Amino acid sequence: MTMKLVRWLLSFLLGCIIGIILHYTLYRMSLPVEPFIYMAF
Amino acid sequence: MDQHSRAGLLERFLSPRPLLAGVVFSFLGCCIVGRILRSQNQYINFTRFHTYISPQTQYYPTASQVRSLARATLDPEKVAVVVGGNSILQGVGQRATQIWTKRLQELLGDDYRVINLALAGTQPAEFGGVMAEVLSADYHKLIFITDTGSSAELGGPDRGGYHCFFWDAYFKNMLRHDPEREHLLHELSMRGSGKVDHSYTELQLGRRIDALLYFQDLWTSCTLRSFGTVWVPLPSGRFTRARQAIADPNIRSLKSDHYLPAEDARSMEIVEEFARYREALSLEEYRSQIISGLKACFPAPAQKRTLVLVMSDSPAFVERLKPRLKEDYHWAITKLTEIGQAAGCESLAVGGDFAVDDFVDRCHLSEKGGRKLAQLIAPTIRGMARRLGYLKEGE
């Protein structure tokens, strides 16, 4: 029973991490690739 | 054997259903947090979008965040003065404590609330212009100030480096529907080639998805308040540092940074190029193209509440032009002012009579120049507010 709970928790936590990474990946993909022209004044 | 034992290990420690539940739970959780954050003001002691909270350092504020910032700063009962435009109006060359918009606020008094939404490198209708339109839904007494001149071409609604911001507001339904603008946007998406530009389509798709999933709102808030995740050269050397914790760098405000000799030749070239702009501006067809572009940027209700400042360059460069070019330069400034008026906006030429020490380089104003600018435009803003019926007689 304990082993089953640990397994469930571990899988859920790993899933959470993957979900956050997926969300973050969308953010990174939406950032413009070209560097900004006014980077150096 | 190895493969078998590895599969056994995974099976022993992981189970697919909770794993999938975790993915869905955290992904939706991120979306919900992003949605909540978009309606909260994230900026503390905001003066302007300085280098470390602007796209110059890969920080892209979202339209919803800027709206929340404006809601925390402006008062619907007072006249909202939204300053857009580029680095000149952003106050590059002035310390945050001495910035010209603070002086403008002092001069205008308590019936007005001034907010500086200018960003380096923007065209007149970008960023601040988009925000002025967004804010006009909440603030019916609104005046928008922007600039043009040798540093900022009068462009269309979506032509500069900040078009992602326009699409952010567009797909979040923060902009009003305007058929003329829609038509121009369709033409721009074709880029004159008759074919769809895929990078443009991709940008739009990204913003469309973001309007549903709020990843920009979540991760930019995180960059601002907690930790950065995108590598950029920051003053502390640590790109993970929260942007809110980094002070305004007050670019070019030190005397030693004024009129850098290394930039002299390039600055002179830009001023000469602008004088040669007379050739294009003389063409009726070109002028009407700019006017229709401006009208698309500022739909009819926005035109009369928009003040376009046509900024002259420093006399340190203009006075060095050959007589013929100098004449062309002044002609171009006058013509641009007329174009702004023809597009239905209030338009004012500024800086033609400023001194060398009113600037810190070719185009940016010093603190002294900033004070002069505020002094010069405050009566125009008051006049606009009266004309637009924002203030009662005698106020």
Short mmCIF file of C-alpha atoms in Angstrom, two decimals:
data_model
loop_
_atom_site.label_atom_id
_atom_site.label_comp_id
_atom_site.label_asym_id
_atom_site.label_seq_id
_atom_site.Cartn_x
_atom_site.Cartn_y
_atom_site.Cartn_z
CA MET A 1 0.00 0.00 0.00
CA THR A 2 2.81 2.41 0.98
CA MET A 3 4.74 1.44 -2.12
CA LYS A 4 1.67 2.15 -4.25
CA LEU A 5 1.27 5.60 -2.66
CA VAL A 6 4.95 6.44 -3.16
CA ARG A 7 4.68 5.35 -6.77
CA TRP A 8 1.57 7.46 -7.27
CA LEU A 9 3.17 10.51 -5.64
CA LEU A 10 6.41 10.14 -7.56
CA SER A 11 4.57 9.85 -10.86
CA PHE A 12 2.35 12.81 -10.04
CA LEU A 13 5.33 14.99 -9.06
CA LEU A 14 7.21 14.06 -12.21
CA GLY A 15 4.07 14.88 -14.21
CA CYS A 16 3.88 18.27 -12.48
CA ILE A 17 7.46 19.05 -13.45
CA ILE A 18 6.78 18.05 -17.06
CA GLY A 19 3.65 20.26 -17.12
CA ILE A 20 5.61 23.29 -15.87
CA ILE A 21 8.38 22.66 -18.39
CA LEU A 22 5.79 22.44 -21.17
CA HIS A 23 4.25 25.76 -20.14
CA TYR A 24 7.69 27.37 -19.89
CA THR A 25 8.67 25.97 -23.30
CA LEU A 26 5.71 27.74 -24.86
CA TYR A 27 6.96 31.00 -23.31
CA ARG A 28 10.48 30.48 -24.62
CA MET A 29 9.20 29.60 -28.07
CA SER A 30 7.23 32.83 -28.18
CA LEU A 31 10.27 35.03 -27.46
CA PRO A 32 11.57 36.76 -30.60
CA VAL A 33 14.70 35.08 -31.91
CA GLU A 34 16.25 38.18 -33.47
CA PRO A 35 18.29 40.27 -31.05
CA PHE A 36 16.93 43.71 -30.28
CA ILE A 37 18.52 46.54 -32.26
CA TYR A 38 18.94 48.93 -29.35
CA MET A 39 20.79 46.44 -27.14
CA ALA A 40 23.81 48.75 -26.90
CA PHE A 41 23.45 52.48 -26.61
CA MET B 1 18.35 -8.07 -20.09
CA ASP B 2 19.33 -4.47 -19.40
CA GLN B 3 16.31 -3.19 -21.31
CA HIS B 4 14.08 -5.53 -19.41
CA SER B 5 15.38 -4.43 -16.01
CA ARG B 6 15.14 -0.74 -16.99
CA ALA B 7 11.52 -1.20 -18.02
CA GLY B 8 10.96 -2.94 -14.74
CA LEU B 9 12.47 -0.03 -12.83
CA LEU B 10 10.21 2.50 -14.58
CA GLU B 11 7.17 0.33 -14.00
CA ARG B 12 8.13 -0.09 -10.37
CA PHE B 13 8.43 3.67 -9.67
CA LEU B 14 6.09 5.31 -12.16
CA SER B 15 2.52 4.84 -13.13
CA PRO B 16 1.01 6.48 -16.25
CA ARG B 17 -2.26 7.82 -14.86
CA PRO B 18 -0.89 9.95 -12.01
CA LEU B 19 1.91 11.05 -14.34
CA LEU B 20 -0.60 12.34 -16.86
CA ALA B 21 -2.74 13.81 -14.07
CA GLY B 22 0.38 15.67 -12.83
CA VAL B 23 1.08 17.06 -16.31
CA VAL B 24 -2.49 18.30 -16.74
CA PHE B 25 -2.71 19.61 -13.16
CA SER B 26 0.52 21.66 -13.27
CA PHE B 27 -0.02 22.91 -16.82
CA LEU B 28 -3.52 24.13 -16.01
CA GLY B 29 -2.20 25.48 -12.71
CA CYS B 30 0.39 27.56 -14.61
CA CYS B 31 -2.35 28.88 -16.92
CA ILE B 32 -4.55 29.85 -13.96
CA VAL B 33 -1.66 31.58 -12.13
CA GLY B 34 -0.81 33.47 -15.36
CA ARG B 35 -4.43 34.54 -15.68
CA ILE B 36 -4.52 35.77 -12.08
CA LEU B 37 -1.21 37.62 -12.42
CA ARG B 38 -2.29 39.48 -15.54
CA SER B 39 -4.81 41.50 -13.57
CA GLN B 40 -2.39 42.44 -10.79
CA ASN B 41 0.07 45.29 -10.95
CA GLN B 42 3.56 43.77 -10.91
CA TYR B 43 5.60 46.96 -10.92
CA ILE B 44 6.76 48.68 -7.75
CA ASN B 45 7.87 52.36 -7.87
CA PHE B 46 7.50 52.46 -11.63
CA THR B 47 8.90 55.48 -13.47
CA ARG B 48 9.58 54.11 -16.97
CA PHE B 49 10.35 50.89 -18.82
CA HIS B 50 14.11 51.16 -18.40
CA THR B 51 16.64 48.85 -20.07
CA TYR B 52 16.23 45.99 -17.59
CA ILE B 53 12.46 45.85 -17.81
CA SER B 54 12.20 46.23 -21.56
CA PRO B 55 12.71 44.11 -24.69
CA GLN B 56 16.30 45.41 -24.89
CA THR B 57 17.06 42.72 -22.32
CA GLN B 58 14.56 40.09 -23.48
CA TYR B 59 11.89 41.24 -21.07
CA TYR B 60 8.62 41.62 -22.96
CA PRO B 61 5.90 43.22 -20.83
CA THR B 62 2.45 41.95 -21.77
CA ALA B 63 -0.49 44.17 -22.66
CA SER B 64 -2.44 42.93 -19.63
CA GLN B 65 0.45 43.68 -17.26
CA VAL B 66 0.86 47.20 -18.64
CA ARG B 67 -2.90 47.72 -18.32
CA SER B 68 -2.75 46.66 -14.67
CA LEU B 69 0.18 49.03 -14.12
CA ALA B 70 -1.76 51.89 -15.72
CA ARG B 71 -4.84 51.07 -13.63
CA ALA B 72 -2.71 51.36 -10.50
CA THR B 73 -1.30 54.72 -11.65
CA LEU B 74 -4.14 56.51 -13.41
CA ASP B 75 -7.40 57.85 -12.04
CA PRO B 76 -10.56 57.65 -14.19
CA GLU B 77 -11.73 60.98 -12.74
CA LYS B 78 -8.59 62.77 -13.97
CA VAL B 79 -7.12 63.35 -17.39
CA ALA B 80 -4.85 60.41 -18.24
CA VAL B 81 -1.74 61.56 -20.11
CA VAL B 82 -0.16 58.47 -21.68
CA VAL B 83 3.36 59.13 -22.98
CA GLY B 84 4.41 56.71 -25.71
CA GLY B 85 7.01 57.05 -28.42
CA ASN B 86 10.65 56.07 -28.35
CA SER B 87 13.76 56.56 -26.18
CA ILE B 88 13.54 60.36 -26.51
CA LEU B 89 10.24 60.46 -24.62
CA GLN B 90 11.34 57.54 -22.45
CA GLY B 91 13.88 60.00 -21.05
CA VAL B 92 17.19 58.44 -22.07
CA GLY B 93 19.76 61.03 -20.95
CA GLN B 94 17.79 61.89 -17.81
CA ARG B 95 17.92 60.33 -14.35
CA ALA B 96 14.70 58.62 -13.29
CA THR B 97 14.36 61.16 -10.48
CA GLN B 98 14.69 64.09 -12.90
CA ILE B 99 12.77 62.67 -15.84
CA TRP B 100 10.77 65.10 -17.96
CA THR B 101 7.43 63.33 -17.37
CA LYS B 102 7.73 64.10 -13.64
CA ARG B 103 8.16 67.76 -14.52
CA LEU B 104 5.16 67.51 -16.86
CA GLN B 105 3.07 66.06 -14.02
CA GLU B 106 4.10 68.97 -11.76
CA LEU B 107 3.20 71.51 -14.44
CA LEU B 108 -0.16 69.94 -15.29
CA GLY B 109 -1.23 69.63 -11.68
CA ASP B 110 -3.63 67.35 -9.89
CA ASP B 111 -6.30 67.22 -12.60
CA TYR B 112 -3.93 65.10 -14.68
CA ARG B 113 -2.11 61.79 -14.25
CA VAL B 114 0.97 61.24 -16.41
CA ILE B 115 2.35 57.77 -17.15
CA ASN B 116 5.50 57.11 -19.17
CA LEU B 117 5.03 54.09 -21.45
CA ALA B 118 7.69 55.06 -23.98
CA LEU B 119 10.13 52.38 -25.13
CA ALA B 120 13.45 52.65 -26.95
CA GLY B 121 13.21 52.01 -30.67
CA THR B 122 9.44 52.11 -31.06
CA GLN B 123 7.56 53.70 -33.90
CA PRO B 124 4.98 56.37 -32.94
CA ALA B 125 1.98 54.05 -32.67
CA GLU B 126 3.71 51.07 -31.12
CA PHE B 127 3.57 49.96 -27.48
CA GLY B 128 2.44 53.23 -25.87
CA GLY B 129 0.06 53.81 -28.78
CA VAL B 130 -1.41 50.34 -28.43
CA MET B 131 -1.75 50.86 -24.69
CA ALA B 132 -3.45 54.25 -25.15
CA GLU B 133 -6.09 52.52 -27.24
CA VAL B 134 -6.46 49.71 -24.69
CA LEU B 135 -6.73 52.20 -21.82
CA SER B 136 -9.25 54.40 -23.62
CA ALA B 137 -11.88 51.76 -22.78
CA ASP B 138 -11.41 52.50 -19.06
CA TYR B 139 -10.25 56.11 -19.20
CA HIS B 140 -12.49 58.32 -21.25
CA LYS B 141 -10.39 61.41 -20.57
CA LEU B 142 -7.17 60.32 -22.23
CA ILE B 143 -4.43 62.15 -24.15
CA PHE B 144 -1.69 60.23 -25.91
CA ILE B 145 1.72 61.77 -26.65
CA THR B 146 4.15 60.28 -29.13
CA ASP B 147 7.08 61.44 -31.24
CA THR B 148 8.55 61.21 -34.68
CA GLY B 149 11.50 62.74 -36.50
CA SER B 150 14.87 61.38 -37.57
CA SER B 151 14.69 58.68 -34.88
CA ALA B 152 11.21 57.31 -35.50
CA GLU B 153 9.47 56.94 -38.82
CA LEU B 154 5.72 57.34 -38.98
CA GLY B 155 4.73 53.73 -39.58
CA GLY B 156 1.68 51.51 -39.75
CA PRO B 157 -0.01 49.69 -36.89
CA ASP B 158 2.35 46.76 -37.02
CA ARG B 159 5.70 47.46 -38.62
CA GLY B 160 8.35 47.92 -35.98
CA GLY B 161 10.22 45.68 -33.56
CA TYR B 162 7.37 45.60 -31.07
CA HIS B 163 4.65 44.08 -33.22
CA CYS B 164 4.38 41.13 -30.81
CA PHE B 165 2.92 43.60 -28.28
CA PHE B 166 0.29 44.71 -30.77
CA TRP B 167 -0.75 41.10 -31.43
CA ASP B 168 -0.76 40.37 -27.71
CA ALA B 169 -3.38 43.11 -27.18
CA TYR B 170 -5.18 42.16 -30.38
CA PHE B 171 -5.72 38.51 -29.51
CA LYS B 172 -6.62 39.34 -25.93
CA ASN B 173 -9.49 41.39 -27.41
CA MET B 174 -8.17 44.58 -25.87
CA LEU B 175 -8.27 46.57 -29.12
CA ARG B 176 -11.41 47.84 -30.79
CA HIS B 177 -12.39 46.56 -34.24
CA ASP B 178 -11.38 48.98 -36.97
CA PRO B 179 -12.02 47.96 -40.63
CA GLU B 180 -9.28 50.24 -42.03
CA ARG B 181 -6.69 48.74 -39.71
CA GLU B 182 -7.89 45.19 -40.42
CA HIS B 183 -7.44 45.84 -44.12
CA LEU B 184 -3.92 47.22 -43.63
CA LEU B 185 -2.98 44.29 -41.38
CA HIS B 186 -4.13 41.86 -44.04
CA GLU B 187 -1.94 43.63 -46.60
CA LEU B 188 1.01 43.57 -44.18
CA SER B 189 0.58 39.85 -43.58
CA MET B 190 1.15 39.36 -47.31
CA ARG B 191 4.17 41.69 -47.19
CA GLY B 192 3.40 42.80 -50.73
CA SER B 193 4.50 39.44 -52.15
CA GLY B 194 1.01 38.03 -52.52
CA LYS B 195 2.07 35.08 -50.35
CA VAL B 196 1.57 34.57 -46.65
CA ASP B 197 4.68 35.41 -44.59
CA HIS B 198 5.16 32.35 -42.35
CA SER B 199 7.23 34.05 -39.64
CA TYR B 200 4.42 36.56 -39.32
CA THR B 201 1.81 33.82 -39.14
CA GLU B 202 3.88 32.06 -36.49
CA LEU B 203 4.06 35.23 -34.39
CA GLN B 204 0.30 35.62 -34.59
CA LEU B 205 -0.27 31.97 -33.73
CA GLY B 206 2.02 32.29 -30.67
CA ARG B 207 0.06 35.28 -29.40
CA ARG B 208 -3.25 33.59 -30.15
CA ILE B 209 -2.22 30.57 -28.03
CA ASP B 210 -0.90 32.86 -25.29
CA ALA B 211 -4.28 34.58 -25.07
CA LEU B 212 -5.65 31.18 -23.96
CA LEU B 213 -2.76 29.82 -21.89
CA TYR B 214 -1.16 32.96 -20.36
CA PHE B 215 2.44 31.75 -20.50
CA GLN B 216 3.76 35.25 -21.23
CA ASP B 217 1.92 36.68 -18.24
CA LEU B 218 3.23 34.03 -15.88
CA TRP B 219 6.87 33.87 -16.94
CA THR B 220 7.43 37.60 -17.43
CA SER B 221 5.98 38.17 -13.94
CA CYS B 222 8.37 35.55 -12.67
CA THR B 223 11.30 37.30 -14.44
CA LEU B 224 10.24 40.63 -12.98
CA ARG B 225 9.57 39.59 -9.40
CA SER B 226 11.37 36.33 -8.66
CA PHE B 227 14.03 35.06 -11.05
CA GLY B 228 15.07 35.37 -14.67
CA THR B 229 15.32 32.33 -16.91
CA VAL B 230 16.64 33.87 -20.13
CA TRP B 231 20.34 34.62 -20.39
CA VAL B 232 21.08 38.32 -20.87
CA PRO B 233 24.06 40.41 -19.74
CA LEU B 234 22.85 42.08 -16.53
CA PRO B 235 24.87 44.44 -14.30
CA SER B 236 25.26 41.95 -11.46
CA GLY B 237 26.41 39.26 -13.88
CA ARG B 238 23.61 36.98 -12.73
CA PHE B 239 20.88 36.66 -15.35
CA THR B 240 18.66 34.93 -12.78
CA ARG B 241 18.29 38.14 -10.77
CA ALA B 242 14.74 39.51 -10.49
CA ARG B 243 14.46 42.52 -12.80
CA GLN B 244 12.55 44.48 -10.19
CA ALA B 245 15.67 44.42 -8.01
CA ILE B 246 17.83 46.09 -10.67
CA ALA B 247 17.92 49.87 -10.52
CA ASP B 248 17.18 52.10 -13.49
CA PRO B 249 20.58 52.48 -15.23
CA ASN B 250 19.89 56.16 -16.07
CA ILE B 251 21.52 55.76 -19.47
CA ARG B 252 23.49 58.76 -20.76
CA SER B 253 22.66 60.91 -17.75
CA LEU B 254 26.35 61.35 -16.85
CA LYS B 255 28.16 64.29 -18.45
CA SER B 256 30.98 61.97 -19.53
CA ASP B 257 28.49 60.05 -21.72
CA HIS B 258 27.28 63.13 -23.58
CA TYR B 259 28.15 63.59 -27.25
CA LEU B 260 30.45 60.58 -27.51
CA PRO B 261 33.05 61.27 -30.25
CA ALA B 262 32.75 57.68 -31.48
CA GLU B 263 29.13 58.33 -32.49
CA ASP B 264 29.72 61.69 -34.15
CA ALA B 265 30.09 60.49 -37.75
CA ARG B 266 27.07 58.13 -37.59
CA SER B 267 24.92 60.82 -35.94
CA MET B 268 25.85 63.29 -38.66
CA GLU B 269 24.93 60.71 -41.30
CA ILE B 270 21.48 60.22 -39.73
CA VAL B 271 20.82 63.97 -39.68
CA GLU B 272 21.88 64.25 -43.34
CA GLU B 273 19.68 61.27 -44.24
CA PHE B 274 16.73 62.96 -42.58
CA ALA B 275 17.37 66.18 -44.56
CA ARG B 276 17.30 64.05 -47.74
CA TYR B 277 13.94 62.72 -46.61
CA ARG B 278 12.56 65.90 -48.21
CA GLU B 279 12.74 64.14 -51.57
CA ALA B 280 10.31 61.40 -50.48
CA LEU B 281 8.12 63.78 -48.49
CA SER B 282 7.70 65.99 -51.56
CA LEU B 283 5.79 63.19 -53.28
CA GLU B 284 2.06 63.50 -52.80
CA GLU B 285 1.62 59.73 -53.10
CA TYR B 286 4.16 59.05 -50.33
CA ARG B 287 2.55 61.62 -48.06
CA SER B 288 -0.92 60.13 -48.49
CA GLN B 289 0.55 56.69 -47.79
CA ILE B 290 1.93 57.95 -44.44
CA ILE B 291 -1.35 59.69 -43.63
CA SER B 292 -3.41 56.55 -44.26
CA GLY B 293 -0.84 54.55 -42.20
CA LEU B 294 -1.26 57.02 -39.34
CA LYS B 295 -5.04 56.88 -39.62
CA ALA B 296 -4.86 53.09 -39.39
CA CYS B 297 -2.64 53.41 -36.29
CA PHE B 298 -4.94 55.89 -34.66
CA PRO B 299 -8.56 55.05 -35.52
CA ALA B 300 -10.92 58.05 -35.74
CA PRO B 301 -11.73 58.45 -32.01
CA ALA B 302 -8.01 58.27 -31.14
CA GLN B 303 -6.82 60.89 -33.63
CA LYS B 304 -8.07 63.99 -31.88
CA ARG B 305 -6.67 62.91 -28.52
CA THR B 306 -3.20 62.17 -29.96
CA LEU B 307 -0.35 64.67 -29.80
CA VAL B 308 2.50 63.93 -32.23
CA LEU B 309 5.75 65.70 -31.36
CA VAL B 310 8.06 66.15 -34.32
CA MET B 311 11.45 66.18 -32.65
CA SER B 312 14.40 68.10 -34.07
CA ASP B 313 17.95 66.86 -33.57
CA SER B 314 20.60 68.64 -31.58
CA PRO B 315 21.94 71.89 -33.12
CA ALA B 316 25.40 70.35 -32.61
CA PHE B 317 24.60 68.37 -35.78
CA VAL B 318 21.89 70.36 -37.57
CA GLU B 319 24.02 73.51 -37.60
CA ARG B 320 26.83 71.58 -39.29
CA LEU B 321 24.65 70.74 -42.30
CA LYS B 322 25.38 72.51 -45.58
CA PRO B 323 22.94 75.44 -46.09
CA ARG B 324 20.87 73.58 -48.69
CA LEU B 325 20.59 70.46 -46.52
CA LYS B 326 19.80 72.56 -43.46
CA GLU B 327 16.92 74.14 -45.34
CA ASP B 328 15.71 70.66 -46.40
CA TYR B 329 15.99 69.46 -42.80
CA HIS B 330 13.72 72.22 -41.50
CA TRP B 331 11.34 71.70 -44.41
CA ALA B 332 11.05 67.98 -43.53
CA ILE B 333 10.28 68.83 -39.89
CA THR B 334 7.54 71.27 -40.96
CA LYS B 335 6.13 68.77 -43.47
CA LEU B 336 5.99 65.97 -40.88
CA THR B 337 4.12 68.33 -38.55
CA GLU B 338 1.61 69.03 -41.32
CA ILE B 339 1.26 65.31 -42.03
CA GLY B 340 0.43 64.67 -38.36
CA GLN B 341 -2.28 67.34 -38.57
CA ALA B 342 -3.60 65.99 -41.86
CA ALA B 343 -4.03 62.61 -40.15
CA GLY B 344 -6.35 64.31 -37.66
CA CYS B 345 -3.85 64.44 -34.77
CA GLU B 346 -2.53 67.41 -32.85
CA SER B 347 1.03 67.94 -34.05
CA LEU B 348 3.84 70.09 -32.72
CA ALA B 349 7.44 70.67 -33.86
CA VAL B 350 9.77 70.56 -30.86
CA GLY B 351 13.45 71.22 -30.29
CA GLY B 352 14.15 73.51 -33.24
CA ASP B 353 15.14 76.30 -30.86
CA PHE B 354 16.81 74.09 -28.23
CA ALA B 355 20.48 74.63 -27.34
CA VAL B 356 23.33 72.11 -27.62
CA ASP B 357 23.22 71.38 -23.88
CA ASP B 358 19.50 70.59 -24.08
CA PHE B 359 20.60 67.33 -25.69
CA VAL B 360 23.00 64.60 -24.57
CA ASP B 361 23.60 63.31 -28.09
CA ARG B 362 22.02 63.66 -31.52
CA CYS B 363 18.43 63.16 -30.37
CA HIS B 364 18.09 62.45 -26.64
CA LEU B 365 17.26 65.33 -24.34
CA SER B 366 19.24 66.24 -21.26
CA GLU B 367 17.50 66.97 -17.97
CA LYS B 368 17.52 70.65 -18.92
CA GLY B 369 16.05 69.82 -22.34
CA GLY B 370 13.47 67.56 -20.71
CA ARG B 371 12.31 70.41 -18.48
CA LYS B 372 12.03 72.63 -21.57
CA LEU B 373 10.00 69.97 -23.37
CA ALA B 374 7.58 69.66 -20.44
CA GLN B 375 7.24 73.46 -20.29
CA LEU B 376 6.58 73.63 -24.00
CA ILE B 377 3.92 70.95 -24.29
CA ALA B 378 2.03 71.47 -21.01
CA PRO B 379 -0.10 74.35 -22.47
CA THR B 380 -0.86 72.25 -25.58
CA ILE B 381 -2.05 69.37 -23.38
CA ARG B 382 -4.22 71.69 -21.32
CA GLY B 383 -5.65 73.13 -24.56
CA MET B 384 -6.41 69.63 -25.87
CA ALA B 385 -8.07 68.65 -22.58
CA ARG B 386 -10.32 71.70 -22.79
CA ARG B 387 -11.13 71.16 -26.46
CA LEU B 388 -11.98 67.52 -25.85
CA GLY B 389 -14.28 68.53 -23.03
CA TYR B 390 -12.25 66.74 -20.35
CA LEU B 391 -12.20 69.77 -18.10
CA LYS B 392 -14.83 72.25 -17.20
CA GLU B 393 -14.24 75.93 -17.97
CA GLY B 394 -11.92 77.52 -15.44
CA GLU B 395 -10.30 74.22 -14.38
#
